[in-house]
Amino acid sequence: MFLMKDITRDGNPVLRNQSKKVEFPLSEDDKKLAKDLMDYLVISQDEEENKKYNLRPGVGLAAPQVGVNKMMASVLVPPEYEDEKSPFKDVIINPVIVSSSVQRGALTVGEGCLSVDKDIPGYVHRADRITVKYQDIDGVEHKVRLKHYPAIVVQHEIDHLHGTLFYDHIKKDNPFYREDNELFFE
């Protein structure tokens, strides 16, 4: 199980590297990595377990965030952010965004990251809807459509696999710039 001491922090070069494609069938190490990534999210979202292990709550955790440059991330969107068309919980392997909406979306509170210890204010403008293709831990290919908060979370995690951090998207000269017709979520 990963603890906060295992999370790679901003400034470590591994967070800026391009991750490598994962080969199937998964090695035992890759199976353990997938399980540990998801376990962190499950435990971090459980209030009692979170306190027990002193974890920061998370909705996504990518392999580079634990020092491994592989195309793998776990996503666990809490029930309060889900709707019947956009729930999402899975370990996504070799994910690719195959389409994205012109409509943009952002979180009103900005984004945070387990690897970034300081608060960096500003809006992170992302596609409001995406279609993503990925493989699960068994190598089965999935193609899912996500919108609103789940789409934002998945884009954040896929960014990690390409060496991009959320604050790279914030306009330096106008961090709270709003795009026309942009949707905002709590």
PDB file of C-alpha atoms in Angstrom:
ATOM      1  CA  MET A   1       0.000   0.000   0.000  1.00  0.00           C
ATOM      2  CA  PHE A   2       1.232   3.480  -0.818  1.00  0.00           C
ATOM      3  CA  LEU A   3       1.519   6.084   1.918  1.00  0.00           C
ATOM      4  CA  MET A   4       2.118   9.819   1.580  1.00  0.00           C
ATOM      5  CA  LYS A   5       5.880   9.221   1.915  1.00  0.00           C
ATOM      6  CA  ASP A   6       5.677   7.153  -1.313  1.00  0.00           C
ATOM      7  CA  ILE A   7       4.131   9.964  -3.380  1.00  0.00           C
ATOM      8  CA  THR A   8       6.616  11.608  -5.756  1.00  0.00           C
ATOM      9  CA  ARG A   9       6.674  15.349  -5.139  1.00  0.00           C
ATOM     10  CA  ASP A  10       6.804  18.233  -7.594  1.00  0.00           C
ATOM     11  CA  GLY A  11      10.398  18.925  -8.577  1.00  0.00           C
ATOM     12  CA  ASN A  12      11.273  15.243  -9.061  1.00  0.00           C
ATOM     13  CA  PRO A  13      12.138  14.740 -12.766  1.00  0.00           C
ATOM     14  CA  VAL A  14      10.050  11.544 -12.971  1.00  0.00           C
ATOM     15  CA  LEU A  15       6.916  13.737 -12.973  1.00  0.00           C
ATOM     16  CA  ARG A  16       8.074  15.464 -16.174  1.00  0.00           C
ATOM     17  CA  ASN A  17       9.002  12.340 -18.143  1.00  0.00           C
ATOM     18  CA  GLN A  18       6.931  10.686 -20.860  1.00  0.00           C
ATOM     19  CA  SER A  19       5.664   7.337 -19.545  1.00  0.00           C
ATOM     20  CA  LYS A  20       6.208   4.089 -21.408  1.00  0.00           C
ATOM     21  CA  LYS A  21       3.455   1.877 -22.776  1.00  0.00           C
ATOM     22  CA  VAL A  22       2.525  -1.084 -20.570  1.00  0.00           C
ATOM     23  CA  GLU A  23       2.851  -4.546 -22.127  1.00  0.00           C
ATOM     24  CA  PHE A  24       0.317  -7.353 -21.660  1.00  0.00           C
ATOM     25  CA  PRO A  25      -0.104  -9.716 -19.990  1.00  0.00           C
ATOM     26  CA  LEU A  26       0.809  -7.635 -16.970  1.00  0.00           C
ATOM     27  CA  SER A  27       3.883  -8.638 -15.007  1.00  0.00           C
ATOM     28  CA  GLU A  28       3.438  -9.387 -11.305  1.00  0.00           C
ATOM     29  CA  ASP A  29       5.036  -5.996 -10.558  1.00  0.00           C
ATOM     30  CA  ASP A  30       2.530  -4.219 -12.826  1.00  0.00           C
ATOM     31  CA  LYS A  31      -0.403  -6.083 -11.238  1.00  0.00           C
ATOM     32  CA  LYS A  32       0.805  -5.009  -7.794  1.00  0.00           C
ATOM     33  CA  LEU A  33       1.270  -1.421  -9.010  1.00  0.00           C
ATOM     34  CA  ALA A  34      -2.316  -1.350 -10.374  1.00  0.00           C
ATOM     35  CA  LYS A  35      -3.719  -2.750  -7.124  1.00  0.00           C
ATOM     36  CA  ASP A  36      -1.699  -0.362  -4.953  1.00  0.00           C
ATOM     37  CA  LEU A  37      -2.723   2.680  -7.031  1.00  0.00           C
ATOM     38  CA  MET A  38      -6.422   1.860  -6.587  1.00  0.00           C
ATOM     39  CA  ASP A  39      -6.018   0.841  -2.935  1.00  0.00           C
ATOM     40  CA  TYR A  40      -4.579   4.283  -2.161  1.00  0.00           C
ATOM     41  CA  LEU A  41      -7.696   5.977  -3.575  1.00  0.00           C
ATOM     42  CA  VAL A  42     -10.140   3.641  -1.819  1.00  0.00           C
ATOM     43  CA  ILE A  43      -8.416   4.046   1.549  1.00  0.00           C
ATOM     44  CA  SER A  44      -7.860   7.804   1.130  1.00  0.00           C
ATOM     45  CA  GLN A  45     -11.589   8.353   0.535  1.00  0.00           C
ATOM     46  CA  ASP A  46     -12.590   6.392   3.655  1.00  0.00           C
ATOM     47  CA  GLU A  47     -12.603   8.903   6.507  1.00  0.00           C
ATOM     48  CA  GLU A  48     -11.525   6.466   9.253  1.00  0.00           C
ATOM     49  CA  GLU A  49      -8.876   4.694   7.161  1.00  0.00           C
ATOM     50  CA  ASN A  50      -7.626   8.028   5.851  1.00  0.00           C
ATOM     51  CA  LYS A  51      -6.964   9.265   9.395  1.00  0.00           C
ATOM     52  CA  LYS A  52      -5.406   5.949  10.414  1.00  0.00           C
ATOM     53  CA  TYR A  53      -2.793   6.165   7.641  1.00  0.00           C
ATOM     54  CA  ASN A  54      -2.608   9.993   7.470  1.00  0.00           C
ATOM     55  CA  LEU A  55      -3.379  10.145   3.731  1.00  0.00           C
ATOM     56  CA  ARG A  56      -4.469  13.092   1.620  1.00  0.00           C
ATOM     57  CA  PRO A  57      -7.732  12.163  -0.129  1.00  0.00           C
ATOM     58  CA  GLY A  58      -7.397  11.555  -3.847  1.00  0.00           C
ATOM     59  CA  VAL A  59      -9.613  10.826  -6.840  1.00  0.00           C
ATOM     60  CA  GLY A  60      -6.776   9.828  -9.147  1.00  0.00           C
ATOM     61  CA  LEU A  61      -3.233   8.528  -8.853  1.00  0.00           C
ATOM     62  CA  ALA A  62      -0.888   7.960 -11.790  1.00  0.00           C
ATOM     63  CA  ALA A  63       2.154   5.669 -11.834  1.00  0.00           C
ATOM     64  CA  PRO A  64       4.624   8.588 -12.204  1.00  0.00           C
ATOM     65  CA  GLN A  65       3.296   9.914  -8.895  1.00  0.00           C
ATOM     66  CA  VAL A  66       4.857   6.873  -7.207  1.00  0.00           C
ATOM     67  CA  GLY A  67       8.058   7.059  -9.247  1.00  0.00           C
ATOM     68  CA  VAL A  68       7.123   4.715 -12.107  1.00  0.00           C
ATOM     69  CA  ASN A  69       7.053   6.046 -15.682  1.00  0.00           C
ATOM     70  CA  LYS A  70       4.425   3.645 -17.041  1.00  0.00           C
ATOM     71  CA  MET A  71       1.128   4.466 -18.761  1.00  0.00           C
ATOM     72  CA  MET A  72      -1.065   3.488 -15.820  1.00  0.00           C
ATOM     73  CA  ALA A  73      -3.343   5.437 -13.485  1.00  0.00           C
ATOM     74  CA  SER A  74      -6.188   4.717 -11.106  1.00  0.00           C
ATOM     75  CA  VAL A  75      -9.355   6.808 -11.007  1.00  0.00           C
ATOM     76  CA  LEU A  76     -12.061   6.678  -8.339  1.00  0.00           C
ATOM     77  CA  VAL A  77     -14.699   9.387  -8.645  1.00  0.00           C
ATOM     78  CA  PRO A  78     -16.684   9.587  -5.378  1.00  0.00           C
ATOM     79  CA  PRO A  79     -20.443   8.915  -5.641  1.00  0.00           C
ATOM     80  CA  GLU A  80     -21.395  12.562  -5.040  1.00  0.00           C
ATOM     81  CA  TYR A  81     -19.724  13.484  -8.344  1.00  0.00           C
ATOM     82  CA  GLU A  82     -21.231  10.688 -10.396  1.00  0.00           C
ATOM     83  CA  ASP A  83     -24.375  10.558 -12.431  1.00  0.00           C
ATOM     84  CA  GLU A  84     -25.947   7.615 -14.235  1.00  0.00           C
ATOM     85  CA  LYS A  85     -24.017   8.367 -17.430  1.00  0.00           C
ATOM     86  CA  SER A  86     -20.607   9.290 -16.009  1.00  0.00           C
ATOM     87  CA  PRO A  87     -19.595   7.141 -13.032  1.00  0.00           C
ATOM     88  CA  PHE A  88     -15.972   6.072 -13.185  1.00  0.00           C
ATOM     89  CA  LYS A  89     -13.750   3.717 -11.207  1.00  0.00           C
ATOM     90  CA  ASP A  90     -10.949   1.792 -12.904  1.00  0.00           C
ATOM     91  CA  VAL A  91      -7.251   1.402 -13.424  1.00  0.00           C
ATOM     92  CA  ILE A  92      -6.643   2.850 -16.868  1.00  0.00           C
ATOM     93  CA  ILE A  93      -3.676   1.442 -18.778  1.00  0.00           C
ATOM     94  CA  ASN A  94      -2.281   2.942 -21.994  1.00  0.00           C
ATOM     95  CA  PRO A  95      -5.116   5.520 -22.096  1.00  0.00           C
ATOM     96  CA  VAL A  96      -5.690   7.723 -25.135  1.00  0.00           C
ATOM     97  CA  ILE A  97      -8.247  10.501 -25.472  1.00  0.00           C
ATOM     98  CA  VAL A  98      -9.801   9.831 -28.878  1.00  0.00           C
ATOM     99  CA  SER A  99     -12.199  12.781 -28.905  1.00  0.00           C
ATOM    100  CA  SER A 100     -12.990  15.796 -26.792  1.00  0.00           C
ATOM    101  CA  SER A 101     -15.668  18.453 -26.768  1.00  0.00           C
ATOM    102  CA  VAL A 102     -15.227  22.045 -27.825  1.00  0.00           C
ATOM    103  CA  GLN A 103     -17.200  22.941 -24.674  1.00  0.00           C
ATOM    104  CA  ARG A 104     -14.751  23.630 -21.862  1.00  0.00           C
ATOM    105  CA  GLY A 105     -15.044  22.931 -18.155  1.00  0.00           C
ATOM    106  CA  ALA A 106     -13.123  23.800 -15.017  1.00  0.00           C
ATOM    107  CA  LEU A 107     -13.350  23.406 -11.251  1.00  0.00           C
ATOM    108  CA  THR A 108     -14.372  26.568  -9.377  1.00  0.00           C
ATOM    109  CA  VAL A 109     -11.825  25.783  -6.657  1.00  0.00           C
ATOM    110  CA  GLY A 110      -9.073  24.971  -9.149  1.00  0.00           C
ATOM    111  CA  GLU A 111      -7.277  21.635  -9.221  1.00  0.00           C
ATOM    112  CA  GLY A 112      -5.001  20.039  -6.685  1.00  0.00           C
ATOM    113  CA  CYS A 113      -2.585  17.153  -6.869  1.00  0.00           C
ATOM    114  CA  LEU A 114      -1.111  14.669  -4.409  1.00  0.00           C
ATOM    115  CA  SER A 115       2.319  15.443  -5.880  1.00  0.00           C
ATOM    116  CA  VAL A 116       1.982  19.224  -5.473  1.00  0.00           C
ATOM    117  CA  ASP A 117       2.112  20.300  -1.837  1.00  0.00           C
ATOM    118  CA  LYS A 118       1.323  23.978  -2.354  1.00  0.00           C
ATOM    119  CA  ASP A 119      -1.931  25.587  -3.419  1.00  0.00           C
ATOM    120  CA  ILE A 120      -1.648  27.024  -6.938  1.00  0.00           C
ATOM    121  CA  PRO A 121      -4.692  29.217  -7.633  1.00  0.00           C
ATOM    122  CA  GLY A 122      -6.255  29.479 -11.060  1.00  0.00           C
ATOM    123  CA  TYR A 123      -8.605  27.747 -13.470  1.00  0.00           C
ATOM    124  CA  VAL A 124      -7.486  24.674 -15.371  1.00  0.00           C
ATOM    125  CA  HIS A 125      -9.474  24.754 -18.615  1.00  0.00           C
ATOM    126  CA  ARG A 126     -10.193  21.260 -19.944  1.00  0.00           C
ATOM    127  CA  ALA A 127     -12.604  19.590 -22.352  1.00  0.00           C
ATOM    128  CA  ASP A 128     -15.993  19.134 -20.656  1.00  0.00           C
ATOM    129  CA  ARG A 129     -16.569  15.791 -22.423  1.00  0.00           C
ATOM    130  CA  ILE A 130     -14.071  13.217 -23.587  1.00  0.00           C
ATOM    131  CA  THR A 131     -13.999   9.764 -25.091  1.00  0.00           C
ATOM    132  CA  VAL A 132     -11.077   7.733 -23.814  1.00  0.00           C
ATOM    133  CA  LYS A 133      -9.750   4.348 -24.909  1.00  0.00           C
ATOM    134  CA  TYR A 134      -7.745   2.292 -22.442  1.00  0.00           C
ATOM    135  CA  GLN A 135      -7.005  -1.240 -21.338  1.00  0.00           C
ATOM    136  CA  ASP A 136      -7.955  -2.622 -17.943  1.00  0.00           C
ATOM    137  CA  ILE A 137      -5.736  -4.884 -15.834  1.00  0.00           C
ATOM    138  CA  ASP A 138      -6.804  -7.914 -17.891  1.00  0.00           C
ATOM    139  CA  GLY A 139      -5.853  -6.211 -21.155  1.00  0.00           C
ATOM    140  CA  VAL A 140      -9.481  -5.743 -22.206  1.00  0.00           C
ATOM    141  CA  GLU A 141      -9.896  -2.574 -24.262  1.00  0.00           C
ATOM    142  CA  HIS A 142     -12.550  -0.087 -23.182  1.00  0.00           C
ATOM    143  CA  LYS A 143     -13.902   3.014 -24.853  1.00  0.00           C
ATOM    144  CA  VAL A 144     -15.845   5.270 -22.495  1.00  0.00           C
ATOM    145  CA  ARG A 145     -17.434   8.688 -22.675  1.00  0.00           C
ATOM    146  CA  LEU A 146     -17.031  10.892 -19.649  1.00  0.00           C
ATOM    147  CA  LYS A 147     -18.348  14.347 -18.865  1.00  0.00           C
ATOM    148  CA  HIS A 148     -17.954  17.055 -16.275  1.00  0.00           C
ATOM    149  CA  TYR A 149     -15.993  16.103 -13.136  1.00  0.00           C
ATOM    150  CA  PRO A 150     -15.033  12.527 -14.167  1.00  0.00           C
ATOM    151  CA  ALA A 151     -13.724  13.882 -17.500  1.00  0.00           C
ATOM    152  CA  ILE A 152     -11.620  16.482 -15.673  1.00  0.00           C
ATOM    153  CA  VAL A 153     -10.150  13.840 -13.349  1.00  0.00           C
ATOM    154  CA  VAL A 154      -9.220  11.495 -16.205  1.00  0.00           C
ATOM    155  CA  GLN A 155      -7.605  14.318 -18.187  1.00  0.00           C
ATOM    156  CA  HIS A 156      -5.570  15.278 -15.099  1.00  0.00           C
ATOM    157  CA  GLU A 157      -4.312  11.688 -14.718  1.00  0.00           C
ATOM    158  CA  ILE A 158      -3.525  11.278 -18.420  1.00  0.00           C
ATOM    159  CA  ASP A 159      -1.537  14.525 -18.230  1.00  0.00           C
ATOM    160  CA  HIS A 160       0.669  12.882 -15.570  1.00  0.00           C
ATOM    161  CA  LEU A 161       1.521  10.118 -18.039  1.00  0.00           C
ATOM    162  CA  HIS A 162       2.854  12.747 -20.443  1.00  0.00           C
ATOM    163  CA  GLY A 163       4.847  14.779 -17.912  1.00  0.00           C
ATOM    164  CA  THR A 164       2.293  17.580 -17.552  1.00  0.00           C
ATOM    165  CA  LEU A 165       1.111  18.985 -14.219  1.00  0.00           C
ATOM    166  CA  PHE A 166      -2.213  20.763 -13.726  1.00  0.00           C
ATOM    167  CA  TYR A 167      -0.668  24.175 -13.158  1.00  0.00           C
ATOM    168  CA  ASP A 168       0.923  24.055 -16.624  1.00  0.00           C
ATOM    169  CA  HIS A 169      -2.607  24.813 -17.920  1.00  0.00           C
ATOM    170  CA  ILE A 170      -3.170  27.915 -15.756  1.00  0.00           C
ATOM    171  CA  LYS A 171      -2.747  31.228 -17.589  1.00  0.00           C
ATOM    172  CA  LYS A 172       0.163  32.880 -15.833  1.00  0.00           C
ATOM    173  CA  ASP A 173      -0.927  36.443 -16.638  1.00  0.00           C
ATOM    174  CA  ASN A 174      -4.624  35.879 -15.799  1.00  0.00           C
ATOM    175  CA  PRO A 175      -5.134  32.730 -13.675  1.00  0.00           C
ATOM    176  CA  PHE A 176      -8.880  33.278 -13.213  1.00  0.00           C
ATOM    177  CA  TYR A 177      -9.652  33.943 -16.869  1.00  0.00           C
ATOM    178  CA  ARG A 178     -13.017  32.454 -17.904  1.00  0.00           C
ATOM    179  CA  GLU A 179     -13.615  31.204 -21.412  1.00  0.00           C
ATOM    180  CA  ASP A 180     -16.917  32.004 -23.149  1.00  0.00           C
ATOM    181  CA  ASN A 181     -19.679  29.504 -22.267  1.00  0.00           C
ATOM    182  CA  GLU A 182     -17.310  27.519 -20.028  1.00  0.00           C
ATOM    183  CA  LEU A 183     -18.939  25.215 -17.450  1.00  0.00           C
ATOM    184  CA  PHE A 184     -17.734  25.338 -13.839  1.00  0.00           C
ATOM    185  CA  PHE A 185     -18.049  22.558 -11.264  1.00  0.00           C
ATOM    186  CA  GLU A 186     -17.619  22.463  -7.502  1.00  0.00           C
TER     187      GLU A 186
END
